[in-house]
Short mmCIF file of C-alpha atoms in Angstrom, two decimals:
data_model
loop_
_atom_site.label_atom_id
_atom_site.label_comp_id
_atom_site.label_asym_id
_atom_site.label_seq_id
_atom_site.Cartn_x
_atom_site.Cartn_y
_atom_site.Cartn_z
CA SER A 1 0.00 0.00 0.00
CA GLN A 2 1.03 3.59 -0.51
CA THR A 3 2.30 5.78 2.32
CA ILE A 4 3.10 9.47 2.34
CA HIS A 5 5.47 11.04 4.84
CA GLN A 6 6.17 14.64 5.71
CA TRP A 7 9.05 16.02 7.70
CA PRO A 8 9.23 17.82 10.08
CA ALA A 9 5.86 17.58 11.83
CA THR A 10 6.18 21.00 13.42
CA LEU A 11 8.56 23.89 12.90
CA VAL A 12 9.05 27.29 14.50
CA GLN A 13 11.20 29.66 12.48
CA PRO A 14 12.14 33.35 12.75
CA VAL A 15 11.17 35.80 10.03
CA GLY A 16 13.81 35.92 7.31
CA SER A 17 15.12 32.43 7.89
CA PRO A 18 15.18 29.75 5.17
CA LEU A 19 12.74 26.86 4.94
CA SER A 20 12.87 23.31 3.67
CA LEU A 21 9.95 20.91 4.03
CA GLU A 22 10.16 17.39 2.70
CA CYS A 23 7.54 14.99 1.41
CA THR A 24 8.16 11.40 0.35
CA VAL A 25 5.82 8.78 -1.02
CA GLU A 26 6.28 5.02 -0.76
CA GLY A 27 4.63 2.18 -2.59
CA THR A 28 4.02 3.82 -5.95
CA SER A 29 5.95 5.03 -8.97
CA ASN A 30 5.69 8.30 -10.86
CA PRO A 31 3.05 9.84 -8.61
CA ASN A 32 1.67 13.30 -9.13
CA LEU A 33 2.69 15.38 -6.13
CA TYR A 34 1.13 18.50 -4.64
CA TRP A 35 1.84 21.11 -1.96
CA TYR A 36 -1.06 22.83 -0.23
CA ARG A 37 -1.18 25.41 2.53
CA GLN A 38 -3.97 25.74 5.06
CA ALA A 39 -4.08 28.98 7.05
CA ALA A 40 -5.65 28.78 10.51
CA GLY A 41 -9.38 28.05 10.27
CA ARG A 42 -9.36 28.20 6.47
CA GLY A 43 -9.58 25.92 3.47
CA LEU A 44 -6.67 24.60 1.48
CA GLN A 45 -4.80 26.51 -1.18
CA LEU A 46 -2.84 24.70 -3.86
CA LEU A 47 0.73 26.03 -4.05
CA PHE A 48 2.58 23.70 -6.44
CA TYR A 49 2.12 20.45 -8.26
CA SER A 50 4.44 18.14 -10.14
CA VAL A 51 3.80 15.43 -12.72
CA GLY A 52 7.41 14.22 -12.84
CA ILE A 53 11.01 14.76 -11.80
CA GLY A 54 12.02 18.37 -12.32
CA GLN A 55 8.53 19.37 -13.51
CA ILE A 56 6.95 21.96 -11.23
CA SER A 57 3.83 24.05 -11.78
CA SER A 58 3.27 27.05 -9.55
CA GLU A 59 -0.24 28.10 -8.73
CA VAL A 60 0.37 31.07 -6.46
CA PRO A 61 3.22 33.60 -6.93
CA GLN A 62 4.99 34.07 -3.60
CA ASN A 63 8.31 33.63 -1.89
CA LEU A 64 8.03 29.84 -1.85
CA SER A 65 9.48 27.39 -4.35
CA ALA A 66 9.23 23.65 -4.91
CA SER A 67 11.53 21.02 -6.29
CA ARG A 68 11.28 17.35 -7.16
CA PRO A 69 14.78 15.90 -7.16
CA GLN A 70 13.61 12.27 -7.15
CA ASP A 71 10.50 10.47 -8.37
CA ARG A 72 8.91 10.19 -4.94
CA GLN A 73 10.36 13.23 -3.21
CA PHE A 74 8.87 16.70 -3.19
CA ILE A 75 10.47 19.63 -1.38
CA LEU A 76 9.02 23.01 -0.46
CA SER A 77 11.53 25.79 0.15
CA SER A 78 11.89 29.43 0.92
CA LYS A 79 14.97 31.64 1.10
CA LYS A 80 13.39 34.11 3.54
CA LEU A 81 10.26 33.36 5.51
CA LEU A 82 7.51 35.92 6.08
CA LEU A 83 5.03 36.04 8.94
CA SER A 84 2.30 35.26 6.42
CA ASP A 85 3.98 31.93 5.61
CA SER A 86 2.71 30.48 8.88
CA GLY A 87 0.23 27.67 8.37
CA PHE A 88 -0.32 23.97 7.96
CA TYR A 89 1.48 22.59 4.91
CA LEU A 90 0.09 19.46 3.37
CA CYS A 91 1.64 17.30 0.72
CA ALA A 92 -0.57 15.07 -1.40
CA TRP A 93 -0.12 12.47 -4.10
CA SER A 94 -2.30 10.96 -6.79
CA ALA A 95 -1.79 8.12 -9.23
CA GLY A 96 -2.87 10.27 -12.15
CA LEU A 97 -4.06 13.78 -12.84
CA GLU A 98 -7.69 12.69 -12.63
CA GLU A 99 -7.30 10.44 -9.62
CA THR A 100 -8.11 11.10 -5.98
CA GLN A 101 -5.47 13.02 -4.06
CA TYR A 102 -4.28 11.49 -0.78
CA PHE A 103 -2.81 13.74 1.85
CA GLY A 104 0.18 13.39 4.13
CA PRO A 105 0.18 14.13 7.87
CA GLY A 106 1.21 17.75 7.36
CA THR A 107 3.81 20.15 8.73
CA ARG A 108 2.71 22.90 11.06
CA LEU A 109 4.87 26.00 10.50
CA LEU A 110 4.93 28.99 12.79
CA VAL A 111 6.94 32.02 11.70
CA LEU A 112 7.73 34.45 14.50
CA GLU B 1 -12.22 31.85 -11.45
CA LEU B 2 -13.81 28.89 -9.74
CA LYS B 3 -15.42 29.66 -6.41
CA VAL B 4 -16.56 26.98 -4.00
CA GLU B 5 -18.86 27.83 -1.14
CA GLN B 6 -20.02 25.61 1.67
CA ASN B 7 -22.80 26.13 4.12
CA PRO B 8 -23.20 26.12 6.92
CA LEU B 9 -19.71 27.00 8.10
CA PHE B 10 -20.45 25.59 11.52
CA LEU B 11 -23.01 23.01 12.49
CA SER B 12 -23.84 21.79 15.96
CA MET B 13 -26.21 18.87 16.06
CA GLN B 14 -27.38 16.30 18.51
CA GLU B 15 -26.68 12.63 18.18
CA GLY B 16 -29.37 10.83 16.25
CA LYS B 17 -30.37 13.82 14.14
CA ASN B 18 -30.11 14.22 10.37
CA TYR B 19 -28.59 17.15 8.55
CA THR B 20 -27.20 18.22 5.19
CA ILE B 21 -24.09 20.18 4.25
CA TYR B 22 -24.19 22.06 0.96
CA CYS B 23 -21.41 22.76 -1.52
CA ASN B 24 -22.02 25.22 -4.35
CA TYR B 25 -19.51 25.94 -7.10
CA SER B 26 -19.46 28.65 -9.70
CA THR B 27 -18.38 27.05 -13.00
CA THR B 28 -18.44 23.76 -14.86
CA SER B 29 -16.60 21.02 -13.04
CA ASP B 30 -15.30 17.58 -14.02
CA ARG B 31 -15.59 16.05 -10.59
CA LEU B 32 -16.09 16.80 -6.93
CA TYR B 33 -14.52 15.37 -3.79
CA TRP B 34 -15.48 15.31 -0.14
CA TYR B 35 -12.79 15.18 2.53
CA ARG B 36 -12.85 14.95 6.29
CA GLN B 37 -10.35 16.66 8.60
CA ASP B 38 -10.08 15.96 12.32
CA PRO B 39 -8.63 18.78 14.48
CA GLY B 40 -4.91 19.15 13.92
CA LYS B 41 -4.86 16.29 11.46
CA SER B 42 -4.58 15.77 7.75
CA LEU B 43 -7.39 15.23 5.24
CA GLU B 44 -9.08 11.90 4.68
CA SER B 45 -10.75 11.19 1.37
CA LEU B 46 -14.45 10.33 1.70
CA PHE B 47 -16.06 10.42 -1.74
CA VAL B 48 -15.43 11.30 -5.35
CA LEU B 49 -18.41 12.19 -7.52
CA LEU B 50 -17.89 12.06 -11.25
CA SER B 51 -21.17 12.66 -13.00
CA ASN B 52 -24.55 14.30 -12.72
CA GLY B 53 -26.80 12.38 -10.36
CA ALA B 54 -23.93 10.47 -8.78
CA VAL B 55 -24.62 9.26 -5.27
CA LYS B 56 -22.13 7.64 -2.93
CA GLN B 57 -22.78 6.30 0.56
CA GLU B 58 -20.50 5.18 3.35
CA GLY B 59 -22.02 4.45 6.71
CA ARG B 60 -24.00 7.44 7.93
CA LEU B 61 -22.71 9.74 5.18
CA MET B 62 -24.21 10.09 1.73
CA ALA B 63 -22.94 12.45 -0.95
CA SER B 64 -24.69 13.49 -4.14
CA LEU B 65 -23.93 15.67 -7.12
CA ASP B 66 -26.16 17.83 -9.33
CA THR B 67 -23.94 19.27 -12.04
CA LYS B 68 -26.73 21.32 -13.57
CA ALA B 69 -27.33 23.13 -10.31
CA ARG B 70 -23.58 23.07 -9.53
CA LEU B 71 -24.42 21.67 -6.15
CA SER B 72 -23.25 18.78 -4.03
CA THR B 73 -24.72 17.69 -0.74
CA LEU B 74 -23.30 15.65 2.11
CA HIS B 75 -26.13 14.16 4.11
CA ILE B 76 -25.61 12.91 7.63
CA THR B 77 -28.04 10.32 8.94
CA ALA B 78 -28.49 9.69 12.66
CA ALA B 79 -25.33 11.53 13.62
CA VAL B 80 -22.91 10.08 16.15
CA HIS B 81 -20.16 11.85 18.08
CA ASP B 82 -17.43 10.20 15.98
CA LEU B 83 -18.58 12.21 12.97
CA SER B 84 -17.43 15.44 14.60
CA ALA B 85 -14.85 16.94 12.22
CA THR B 86 -14.49 19.55 9.51
CA TYR B 87 -15.78 18.51 6.10
CA PHE B 88 -14.44 20.00 2.89
CA CYS B 89 -15.70 19.73 -0.62
CA ALA B 90 -13.19 20.23 -3.42
CA VAL B 91 -13.95 20.81 -7.07
CA VAL B 92 -11.89 20.27 -10.19
CA LEU B 93 -12.44 22.91 -12.85
CA THR B 94 -13.17 21.42 -16.27
CA GLY B 95 -9.96 21.16 -18.26
CA THR B 96 -7.59 21.70 -15.34
CA ALA B 97 -7.06 18.02 -14.61
CA SER B 98 -5.70 17.89 -11.09
CA LYS B 99 -6.19 21.35 -9.64
CA LEU B 100 -8.52 21.11 -6.63
CA THR B 101 -10.31 24.20 -5.40
CA PHE B 102 -11.46 23.70 -1.83
CA GLY B 103 -14.50 25.06 -0.12
CA THR B 104 -14.19 26.89 3.17
CA GLY B 105 -15.14 23.81 5.15
CA THR B 106 -18.01 22.96 7.47
CA ARG B 107 -17.13 22.31 11.06
CA LEU B 108 -19.48 19.68 12.41
CA GLN B 109 -19.93 19.20 16.13
CA VAL B 110 -22.12 16.31 17.26
CA THR B 111 -23.20 16.60 20.85
CA LEU B 112 -24.34 13.82 23.13
#
């Protein structure tokens, strides 16, 4: 069966510091991968998605970036965090573009 | 731009009662998903609805889709405390393959 992991689970970072969040999927090959952000008490906003290694589509222009160095690894980064970057970051995968997306456990980020 | 609205935003109901959550969307959609989120946790996939008139049921939850009215409903039958969670609908805009647009969520609280 497929499993999705996210690391770290929680993170407290000062404004202006860099960020790296990692997502890995097990039990499948060539998944579609997604990064979402959920602000406190709000719905989810799609940030990036990837259909293959090195292929990244950005949905929201901001100071975040994403990379996919390996087939089942998706990384969310920032060079300088803003207060507004605080939130719950969820990674998801799907077997195809028209398949159900399954979400990881999430990373809770607090920028102070 | 696709807009997805849910109502109510908050629902408090007694065990044993029935209620319906509504999800309206603004433009033509290929498919619609329902997810559940427990406090502080990730999202769990509940249903995917692919065509007009589709109905899916799992336990005390039943979801339906009316593409002409651009409306989906999540009906709760004889609620139990374990159903307390936030429920999100998510819609895929026609022609955008994997991009999910989430509703604001409905926080359901089932009281004893």
